[in-house]
CSV table of C-alpha atoms and ligand atoms in Angstrom, one decimal:
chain,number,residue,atom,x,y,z
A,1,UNK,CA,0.0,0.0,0.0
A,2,UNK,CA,1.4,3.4,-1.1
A,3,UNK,CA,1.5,6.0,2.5
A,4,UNK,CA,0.7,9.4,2.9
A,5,UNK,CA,1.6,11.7,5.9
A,6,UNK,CA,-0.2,12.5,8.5
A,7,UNK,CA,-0.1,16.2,9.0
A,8,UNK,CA,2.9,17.6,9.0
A,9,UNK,CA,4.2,15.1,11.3
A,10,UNK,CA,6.3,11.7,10.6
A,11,UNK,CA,3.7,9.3,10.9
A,12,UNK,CA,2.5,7.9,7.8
A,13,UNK,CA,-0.6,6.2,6.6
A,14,UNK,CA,-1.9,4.3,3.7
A,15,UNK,CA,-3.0,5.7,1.3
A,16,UNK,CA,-6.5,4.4,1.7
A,17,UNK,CA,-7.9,3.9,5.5
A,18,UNK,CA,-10.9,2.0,6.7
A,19,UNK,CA,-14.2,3.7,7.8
A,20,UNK,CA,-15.8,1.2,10.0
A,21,UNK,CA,-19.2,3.0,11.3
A,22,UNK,CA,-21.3,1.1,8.8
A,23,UNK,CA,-20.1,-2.1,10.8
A,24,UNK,CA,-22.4,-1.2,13.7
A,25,UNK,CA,-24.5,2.1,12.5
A,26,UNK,CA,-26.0,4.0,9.9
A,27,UNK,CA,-26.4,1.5,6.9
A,28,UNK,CA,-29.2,-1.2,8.6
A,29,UNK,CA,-28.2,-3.0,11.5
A,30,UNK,CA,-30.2,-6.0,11.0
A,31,UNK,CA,-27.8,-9.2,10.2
A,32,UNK,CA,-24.7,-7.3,11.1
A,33,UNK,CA,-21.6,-10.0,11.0
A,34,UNK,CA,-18.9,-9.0,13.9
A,35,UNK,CA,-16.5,-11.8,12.8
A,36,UNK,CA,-17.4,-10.9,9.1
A,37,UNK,CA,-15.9,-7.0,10.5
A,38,UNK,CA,-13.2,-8.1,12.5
A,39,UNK,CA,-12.0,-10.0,9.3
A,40,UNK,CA,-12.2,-6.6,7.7
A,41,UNK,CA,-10.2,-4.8,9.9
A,42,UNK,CA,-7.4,-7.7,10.1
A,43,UNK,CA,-7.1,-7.6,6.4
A,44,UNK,CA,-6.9,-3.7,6.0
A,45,UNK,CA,-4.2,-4.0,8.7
A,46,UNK,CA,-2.3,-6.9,7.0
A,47,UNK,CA,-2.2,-4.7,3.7
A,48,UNK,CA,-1.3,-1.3,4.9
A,49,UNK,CA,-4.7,0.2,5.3
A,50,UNK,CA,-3.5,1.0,8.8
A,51,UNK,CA,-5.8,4.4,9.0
A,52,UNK,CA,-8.9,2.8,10.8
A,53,UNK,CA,-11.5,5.5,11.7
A,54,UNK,CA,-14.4,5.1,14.3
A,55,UNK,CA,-16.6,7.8,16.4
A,56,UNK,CA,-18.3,7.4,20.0
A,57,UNK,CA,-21.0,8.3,18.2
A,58,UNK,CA,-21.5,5.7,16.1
A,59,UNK,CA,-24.3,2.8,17.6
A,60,UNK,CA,-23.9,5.1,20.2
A,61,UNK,CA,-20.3,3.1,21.3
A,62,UNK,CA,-20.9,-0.5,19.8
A,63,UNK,CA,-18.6,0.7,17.1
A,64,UNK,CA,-15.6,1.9,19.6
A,65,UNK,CA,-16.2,-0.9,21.2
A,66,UNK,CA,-16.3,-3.2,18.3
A,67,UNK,CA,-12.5,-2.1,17.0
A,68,UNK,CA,-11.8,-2.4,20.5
A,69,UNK,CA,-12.1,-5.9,20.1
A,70,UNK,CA,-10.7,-6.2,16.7
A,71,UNK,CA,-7.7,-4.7,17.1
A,72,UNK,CA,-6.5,-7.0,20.8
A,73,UNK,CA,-3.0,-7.8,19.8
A,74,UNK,CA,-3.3,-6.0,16.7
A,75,UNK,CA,-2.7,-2.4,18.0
A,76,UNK,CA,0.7,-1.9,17.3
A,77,UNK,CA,-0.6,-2.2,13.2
A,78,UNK,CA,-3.4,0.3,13.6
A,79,UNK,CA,-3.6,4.2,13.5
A,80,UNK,CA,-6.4,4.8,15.2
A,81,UNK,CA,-8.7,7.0,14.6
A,82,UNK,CA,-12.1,8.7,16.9
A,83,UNK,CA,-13.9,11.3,17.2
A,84,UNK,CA,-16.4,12.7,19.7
A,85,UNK,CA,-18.7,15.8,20.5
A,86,UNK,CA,-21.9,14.5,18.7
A,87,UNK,CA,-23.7,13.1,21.1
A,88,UNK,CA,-27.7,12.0,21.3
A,89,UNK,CA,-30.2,14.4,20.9
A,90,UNK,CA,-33.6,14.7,22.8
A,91,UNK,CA,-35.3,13.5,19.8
A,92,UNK,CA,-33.7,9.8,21.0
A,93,UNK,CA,-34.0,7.8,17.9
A,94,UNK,CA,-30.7,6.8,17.0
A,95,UNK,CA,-29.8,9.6,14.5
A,96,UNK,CA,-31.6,12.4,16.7
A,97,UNK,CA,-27.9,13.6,17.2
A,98,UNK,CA,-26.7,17.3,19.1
A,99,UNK,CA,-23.6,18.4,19.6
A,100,UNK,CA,-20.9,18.9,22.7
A,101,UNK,CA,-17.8,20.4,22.1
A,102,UNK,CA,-17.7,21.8,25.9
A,103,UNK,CA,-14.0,20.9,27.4
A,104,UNK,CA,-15.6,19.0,30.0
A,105,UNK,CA,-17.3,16.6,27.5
A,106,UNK,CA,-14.0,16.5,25.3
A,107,UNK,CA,-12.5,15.0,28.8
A,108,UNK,CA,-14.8,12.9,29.8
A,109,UNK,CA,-15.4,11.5,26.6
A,110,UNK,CA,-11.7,10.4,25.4
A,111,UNK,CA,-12.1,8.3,29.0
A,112,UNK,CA,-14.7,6.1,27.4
A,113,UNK,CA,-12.9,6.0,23.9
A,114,UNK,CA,-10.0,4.5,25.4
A,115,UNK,CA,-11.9,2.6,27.7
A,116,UNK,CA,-14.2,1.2,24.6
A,117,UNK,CA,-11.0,1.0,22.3
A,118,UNK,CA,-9.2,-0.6,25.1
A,119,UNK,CA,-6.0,1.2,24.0
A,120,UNK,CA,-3.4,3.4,25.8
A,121,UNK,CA,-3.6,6.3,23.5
A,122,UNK,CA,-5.8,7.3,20.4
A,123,UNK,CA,-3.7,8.4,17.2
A,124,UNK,CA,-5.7,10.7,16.1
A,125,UNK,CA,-8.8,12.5,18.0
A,126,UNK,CA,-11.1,14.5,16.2
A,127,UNK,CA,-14.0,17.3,17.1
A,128,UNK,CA,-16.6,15.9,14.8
A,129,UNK,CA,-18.3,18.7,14.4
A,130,UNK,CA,-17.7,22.2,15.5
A,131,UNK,CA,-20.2,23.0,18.5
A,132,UNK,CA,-21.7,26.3,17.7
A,133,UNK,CA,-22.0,27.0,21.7
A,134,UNK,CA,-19.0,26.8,22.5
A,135,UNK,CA,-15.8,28.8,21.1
A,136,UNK,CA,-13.7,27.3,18.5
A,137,UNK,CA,-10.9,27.7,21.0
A,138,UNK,CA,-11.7,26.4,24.1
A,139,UNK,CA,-12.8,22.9,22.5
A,140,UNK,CA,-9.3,22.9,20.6
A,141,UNK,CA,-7.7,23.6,23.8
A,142,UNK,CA,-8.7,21.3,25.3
A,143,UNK,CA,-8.3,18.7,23.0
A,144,UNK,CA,-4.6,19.7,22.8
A,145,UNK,CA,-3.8,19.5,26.9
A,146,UNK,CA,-4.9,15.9,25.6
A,147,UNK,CA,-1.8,15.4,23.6
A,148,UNK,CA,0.2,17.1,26.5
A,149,UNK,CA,-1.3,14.6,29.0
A,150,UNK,CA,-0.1,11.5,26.3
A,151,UNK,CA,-3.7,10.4,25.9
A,152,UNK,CA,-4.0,11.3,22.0
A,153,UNK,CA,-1.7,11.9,19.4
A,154,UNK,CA,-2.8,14.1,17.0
A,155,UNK,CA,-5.7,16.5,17.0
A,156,UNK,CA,-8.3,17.0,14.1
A,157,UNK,CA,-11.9,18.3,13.1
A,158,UNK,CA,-14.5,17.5,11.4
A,159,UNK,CA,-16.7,19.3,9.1
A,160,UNK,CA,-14.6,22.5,9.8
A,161,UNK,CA,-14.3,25.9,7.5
A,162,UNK,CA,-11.4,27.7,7.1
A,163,UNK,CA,-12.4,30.0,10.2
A,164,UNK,CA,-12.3,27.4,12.3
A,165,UNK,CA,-9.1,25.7,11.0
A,166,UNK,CA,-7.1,29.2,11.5
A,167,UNK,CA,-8.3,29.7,14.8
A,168,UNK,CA,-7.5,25.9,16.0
A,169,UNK,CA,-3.9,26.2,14.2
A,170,UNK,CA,-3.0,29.7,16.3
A,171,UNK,CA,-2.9,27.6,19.2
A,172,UNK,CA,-2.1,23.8,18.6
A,173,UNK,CA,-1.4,22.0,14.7
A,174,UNK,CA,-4.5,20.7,12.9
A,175,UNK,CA,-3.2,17.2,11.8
A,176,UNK,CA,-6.2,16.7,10.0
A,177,UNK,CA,-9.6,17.9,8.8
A,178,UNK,CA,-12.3,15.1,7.9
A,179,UNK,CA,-15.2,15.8,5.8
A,180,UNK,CA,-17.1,14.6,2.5
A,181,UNK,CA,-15.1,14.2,-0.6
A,182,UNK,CA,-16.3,12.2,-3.3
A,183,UNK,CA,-17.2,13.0,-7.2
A,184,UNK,CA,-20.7,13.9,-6.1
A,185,UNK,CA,-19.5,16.2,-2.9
A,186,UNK,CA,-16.8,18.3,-4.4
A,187,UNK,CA,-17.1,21.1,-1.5
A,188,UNK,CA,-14.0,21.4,-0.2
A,189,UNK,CA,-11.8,21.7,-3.0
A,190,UNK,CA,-11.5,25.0,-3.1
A,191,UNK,CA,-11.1,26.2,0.2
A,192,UNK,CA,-10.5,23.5,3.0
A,193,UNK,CA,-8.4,21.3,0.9
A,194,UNK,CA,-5.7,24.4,-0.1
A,195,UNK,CA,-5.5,25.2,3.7
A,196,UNK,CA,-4.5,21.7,4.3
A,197,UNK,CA,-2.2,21.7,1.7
A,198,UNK,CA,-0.8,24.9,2.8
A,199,UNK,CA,-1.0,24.3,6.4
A,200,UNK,CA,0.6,20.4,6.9
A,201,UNK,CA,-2.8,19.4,7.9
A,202,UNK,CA,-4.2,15.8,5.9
A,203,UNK,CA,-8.0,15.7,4.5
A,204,UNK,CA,-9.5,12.8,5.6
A,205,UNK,CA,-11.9,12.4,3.0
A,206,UNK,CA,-15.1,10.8,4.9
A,207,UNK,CA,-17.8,8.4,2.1
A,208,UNK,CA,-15.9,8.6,-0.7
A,209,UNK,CA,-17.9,6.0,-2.4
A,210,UNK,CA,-21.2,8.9,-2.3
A,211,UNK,CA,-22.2,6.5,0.8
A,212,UNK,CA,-21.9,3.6,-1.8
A,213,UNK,CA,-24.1,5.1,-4.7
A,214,UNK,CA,-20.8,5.9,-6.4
A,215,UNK,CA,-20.3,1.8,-6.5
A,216,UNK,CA,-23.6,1.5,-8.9
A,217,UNK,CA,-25.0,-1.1,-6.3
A,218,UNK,CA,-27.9,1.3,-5.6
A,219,UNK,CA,-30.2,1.3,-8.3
A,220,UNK,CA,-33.3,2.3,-5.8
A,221,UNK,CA,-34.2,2.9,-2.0
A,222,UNK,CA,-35.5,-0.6,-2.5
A,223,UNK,CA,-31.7,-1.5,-2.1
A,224,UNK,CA,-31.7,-0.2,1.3
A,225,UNK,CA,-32.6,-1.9,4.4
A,226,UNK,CA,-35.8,-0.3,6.3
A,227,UNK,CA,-33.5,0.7,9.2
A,228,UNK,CA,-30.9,2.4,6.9
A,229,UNK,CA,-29.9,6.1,7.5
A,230,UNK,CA,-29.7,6.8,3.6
A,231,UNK,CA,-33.9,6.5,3.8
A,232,UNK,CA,-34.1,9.9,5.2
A,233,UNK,CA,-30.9,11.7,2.7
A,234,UNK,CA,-32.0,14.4,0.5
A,235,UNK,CA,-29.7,12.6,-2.5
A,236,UNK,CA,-31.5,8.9,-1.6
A,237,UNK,CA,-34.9,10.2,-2.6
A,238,UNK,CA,-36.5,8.6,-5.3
A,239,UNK,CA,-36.7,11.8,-7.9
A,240,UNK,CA,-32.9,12.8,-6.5
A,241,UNK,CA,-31.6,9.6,-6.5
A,242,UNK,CA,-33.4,8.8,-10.1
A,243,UNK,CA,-31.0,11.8,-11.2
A,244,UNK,CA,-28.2,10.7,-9.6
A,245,UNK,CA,-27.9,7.7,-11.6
A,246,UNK,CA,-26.4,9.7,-14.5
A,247,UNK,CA,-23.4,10.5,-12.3
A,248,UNK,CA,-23.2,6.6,-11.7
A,249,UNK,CA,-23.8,5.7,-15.3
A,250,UNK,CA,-20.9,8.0,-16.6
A,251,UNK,CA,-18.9,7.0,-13.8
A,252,UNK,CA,-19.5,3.2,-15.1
A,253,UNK,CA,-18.2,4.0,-18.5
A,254,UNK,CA,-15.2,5.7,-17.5
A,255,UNK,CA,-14.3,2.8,-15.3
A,256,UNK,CA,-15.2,-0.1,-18.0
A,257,UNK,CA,-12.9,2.1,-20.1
A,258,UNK,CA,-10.2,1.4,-18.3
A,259,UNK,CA,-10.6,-1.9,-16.6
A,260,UNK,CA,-11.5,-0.7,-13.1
A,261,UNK,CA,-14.8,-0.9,-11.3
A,262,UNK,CA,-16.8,2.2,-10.7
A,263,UNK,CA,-15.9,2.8,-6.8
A,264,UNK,CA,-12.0,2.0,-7.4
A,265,UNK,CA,-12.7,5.3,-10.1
A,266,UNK,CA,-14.2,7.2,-7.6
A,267,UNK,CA,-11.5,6.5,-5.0
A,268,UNK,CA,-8.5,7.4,-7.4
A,269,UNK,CA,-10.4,10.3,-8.5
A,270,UNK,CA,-10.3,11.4,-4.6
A,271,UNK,CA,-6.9,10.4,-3.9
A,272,UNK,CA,-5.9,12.7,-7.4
A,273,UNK,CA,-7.1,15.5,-6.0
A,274,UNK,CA,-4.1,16.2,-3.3
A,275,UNK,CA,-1.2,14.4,-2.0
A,276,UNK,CA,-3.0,16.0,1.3
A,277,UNK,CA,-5.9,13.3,1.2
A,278,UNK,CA,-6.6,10.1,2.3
A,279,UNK,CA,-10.1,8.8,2.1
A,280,UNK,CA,-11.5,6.3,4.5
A,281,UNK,CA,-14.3,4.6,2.2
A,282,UNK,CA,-16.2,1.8,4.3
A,283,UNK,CA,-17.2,-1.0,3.9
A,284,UNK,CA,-18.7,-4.5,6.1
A,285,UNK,CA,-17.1,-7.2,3.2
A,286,UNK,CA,-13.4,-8.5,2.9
A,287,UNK,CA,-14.4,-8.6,-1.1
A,288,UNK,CA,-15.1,-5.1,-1.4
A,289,UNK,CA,-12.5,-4.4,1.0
A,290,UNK,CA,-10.0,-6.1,-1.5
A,291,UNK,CA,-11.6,-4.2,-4.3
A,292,UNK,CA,-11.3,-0.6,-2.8
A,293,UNK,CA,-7.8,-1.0,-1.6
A,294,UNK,CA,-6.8,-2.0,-5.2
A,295,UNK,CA,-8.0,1.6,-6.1
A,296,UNK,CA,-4.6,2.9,-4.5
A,297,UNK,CA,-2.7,1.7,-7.4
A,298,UNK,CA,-5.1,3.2,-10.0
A,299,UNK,CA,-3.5,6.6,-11.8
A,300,UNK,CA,-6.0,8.3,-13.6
A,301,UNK,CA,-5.1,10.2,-16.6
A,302,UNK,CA,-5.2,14.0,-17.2
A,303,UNK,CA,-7.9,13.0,-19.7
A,304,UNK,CA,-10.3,10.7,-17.3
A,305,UNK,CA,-9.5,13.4,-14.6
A,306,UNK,CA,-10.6,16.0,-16.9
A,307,UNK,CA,-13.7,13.9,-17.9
A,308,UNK,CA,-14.8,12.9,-14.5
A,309,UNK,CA,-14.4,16.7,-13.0
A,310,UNK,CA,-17.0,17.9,-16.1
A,311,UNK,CA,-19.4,15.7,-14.3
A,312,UNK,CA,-21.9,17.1,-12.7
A,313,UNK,CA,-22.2,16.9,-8.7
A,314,UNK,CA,-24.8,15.3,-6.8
A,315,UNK,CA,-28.7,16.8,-7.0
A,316,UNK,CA,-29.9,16.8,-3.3
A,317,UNK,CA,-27.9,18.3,-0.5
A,318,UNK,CA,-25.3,16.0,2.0
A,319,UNK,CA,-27.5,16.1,4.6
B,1,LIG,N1,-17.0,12.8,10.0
B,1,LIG,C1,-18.2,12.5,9.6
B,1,LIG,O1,-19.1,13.3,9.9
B,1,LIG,C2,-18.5,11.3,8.9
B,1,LIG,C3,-19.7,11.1,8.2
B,1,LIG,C4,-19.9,9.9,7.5
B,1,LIG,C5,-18.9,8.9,7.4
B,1,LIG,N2,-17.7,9.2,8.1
B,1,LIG,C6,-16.6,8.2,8.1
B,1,LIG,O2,-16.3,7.8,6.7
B,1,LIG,C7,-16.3,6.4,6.6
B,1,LIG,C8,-16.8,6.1,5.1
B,1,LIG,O3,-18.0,6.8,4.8
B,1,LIG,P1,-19.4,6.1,4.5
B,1,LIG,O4,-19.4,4.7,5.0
B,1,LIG,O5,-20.4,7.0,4.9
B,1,LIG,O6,-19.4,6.0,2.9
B,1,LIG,P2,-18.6,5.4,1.7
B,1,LIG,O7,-17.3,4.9,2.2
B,1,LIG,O8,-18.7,6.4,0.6
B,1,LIG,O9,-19.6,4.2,1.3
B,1,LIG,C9,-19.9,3.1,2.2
B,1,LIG,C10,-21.0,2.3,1.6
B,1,LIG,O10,-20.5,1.7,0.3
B,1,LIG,C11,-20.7,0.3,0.3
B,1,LIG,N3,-19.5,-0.2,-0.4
B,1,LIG,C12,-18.2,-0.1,0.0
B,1,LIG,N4,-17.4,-0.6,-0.9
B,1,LIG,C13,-18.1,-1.1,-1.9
B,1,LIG,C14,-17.9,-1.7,-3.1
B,1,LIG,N5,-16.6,-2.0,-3.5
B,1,LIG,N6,-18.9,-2.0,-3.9
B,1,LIG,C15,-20.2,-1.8,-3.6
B,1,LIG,N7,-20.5,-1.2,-2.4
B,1,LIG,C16,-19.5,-0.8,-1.6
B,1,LIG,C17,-20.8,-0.1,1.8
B,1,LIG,O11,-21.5,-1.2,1.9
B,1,LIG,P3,-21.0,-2.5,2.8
B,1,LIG,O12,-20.5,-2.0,4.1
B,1,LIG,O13,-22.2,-3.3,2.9
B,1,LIG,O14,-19.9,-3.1,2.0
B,1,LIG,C18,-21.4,1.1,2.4
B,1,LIG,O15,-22.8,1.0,2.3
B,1,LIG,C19,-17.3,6.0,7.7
B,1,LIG,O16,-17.1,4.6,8.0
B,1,LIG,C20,-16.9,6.9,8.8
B,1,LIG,O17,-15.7,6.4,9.4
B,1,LIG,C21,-17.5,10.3,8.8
């Protein structure tokens, strides 16, 4: 597996990481197979897909608590990545979600991540989203006396603008920012991704496979299971999702082109972007698993680059 850097630190990566929170969240959680997941993580470890990515937030906690358990006696092959200040909201269904970035939360919470994880130390912690109630900087400080106090590594955000990013880096290093990147989210590339570049900070670039549509295995909501999170997304809605489909055709083409399946085009086409990013697709199968990490050795041309930026984003917004 080719490495990137994280930050501007010596640590390196590869290329492509694993995003586990489908193992336990988001996606159905009906016929969920642990030893099926545990599999998963073994084998990203085994081929260098060392960046393995999980949140308190996800299950809430089954899904610390599940890599946890996959990576006993396997640590010393993982960087480890959480995340917390999302936590549930009064709604109480599982994605009625608010958020905590307080400094007493931040504390408390990396207790149960290392607790859950069963680890010594996180590599990298991240604020996954900015809490609009509390100031930028007290949340990053106190996510930095973690690093002081050896319990985390590196510090990152989550779904942070450039604002944010400057006024975290005035007072401890960003090692990373982690938000959507894919050929049907293209945000970023204009702002946050520079200022990573610029800064020594890596882009983690979160569902890079369009939350799977970008595979062409979802033809219809149909495909989804009833308790699956992608029901209730603007872009999963019949009409949008009847639109999307031209994304995923052209996408398709591009990739039968060149011998490549449509998700190991959209992964190279994220990884093209900047030597900054490393996208953490997910995914529950050792099959797929085998099939996005083969993406890492995938060069796009100038010409399929050009073709695939001239496609048109997503219709529906992220969220
Ligand atoms: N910071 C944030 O706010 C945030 C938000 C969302 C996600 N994330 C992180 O980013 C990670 C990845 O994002 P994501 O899971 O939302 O989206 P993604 O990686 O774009 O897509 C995952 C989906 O694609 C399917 N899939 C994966 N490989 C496939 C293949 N080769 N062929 C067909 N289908 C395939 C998976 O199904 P199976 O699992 O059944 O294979 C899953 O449904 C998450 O695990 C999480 O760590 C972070």
């Amino acid at each position: 597996m080719k490495t990137r850097r994280i930050g501007n630190s010596s640590q390196t990566v590869g290329a492509i990481g694993l995003g586990c929170m489908g193992m336990t969240w988001a996606y159905g959680t009906q016929n969920l197979d642990e030893a099926e997941h545990i599999r998963v993580i073994h084998r990203a470890l085994e081929r260098g897909a060392n960046l393995i990515d999980t949140a308190d937030v996800y299950g809430p906690y089954t899904n610390e608590e599940l890599v946890g358990r996959a990576l006993r006696g396997h640590r010393d092959q993982a960087f480890l990545a959480t995340k917390c200040g999302i936590v549930r909201g009064p709604g109480g269904g599982a994605f009625s979600l608010a958020l905590n970035g307080s400094p007493a939360h931040i504390r408390a919470s990396v207790e149960g991540s290392l607790k859950r994880l069963q680890v010594e130390h996180i590599d990298l912690y991240q604020l996954h989203r900015v809490d609009p109630n509390t100031p930028i900087e007290e949340s990053w400080t106190a996510l930095a006396s973690l690093v002081k106090e050896g319990k985390v590594r590196h510090i990152g955000l989550s779904e942070a603008t450039v604002d944010h990013l400057t006024r975290a880096q005035a007072i401890h290093p960003v090692a990373s920012v982690q938000s959507e990147l894919s050929l049907w989210t293209r945000d970023w590339l204009d702002d946050v991704i520079p200022w990573c570049e610029q800064n020594g900070a890596s882009f983690l670039a979160y569902s890079p496979l369009g939350r799977g549509f970008l595979t062409g295995a979802i033809a219809t909501v149909d495909d989804l299971a009833e308790d699956d999170w992608r029901r209730n997304n603007p872009r999963f809605q019949a009409e949008s999702l009847a639109q999307n489909q031209a994304l995923v055709s052209e996408v398709k083409r591009i990739a039968s082109g060149i011998g490549a399946t449509p998700g190991q085009v959209a992964l190279a086409w994220v990884l093209a972007m900047s030597p900054a990013i490393l996208p953490i697709p997910g995914t529950r199968k050792l099959s797929r698993l085998e099939e996005n990490l083969a993406a890492a050795d995938l060069t796009l041309t100038p010409e399929t680059l050009a073709a695939l930026r001239k496609l048109r984003p997503a219709v529906g917004t992220r969220y």
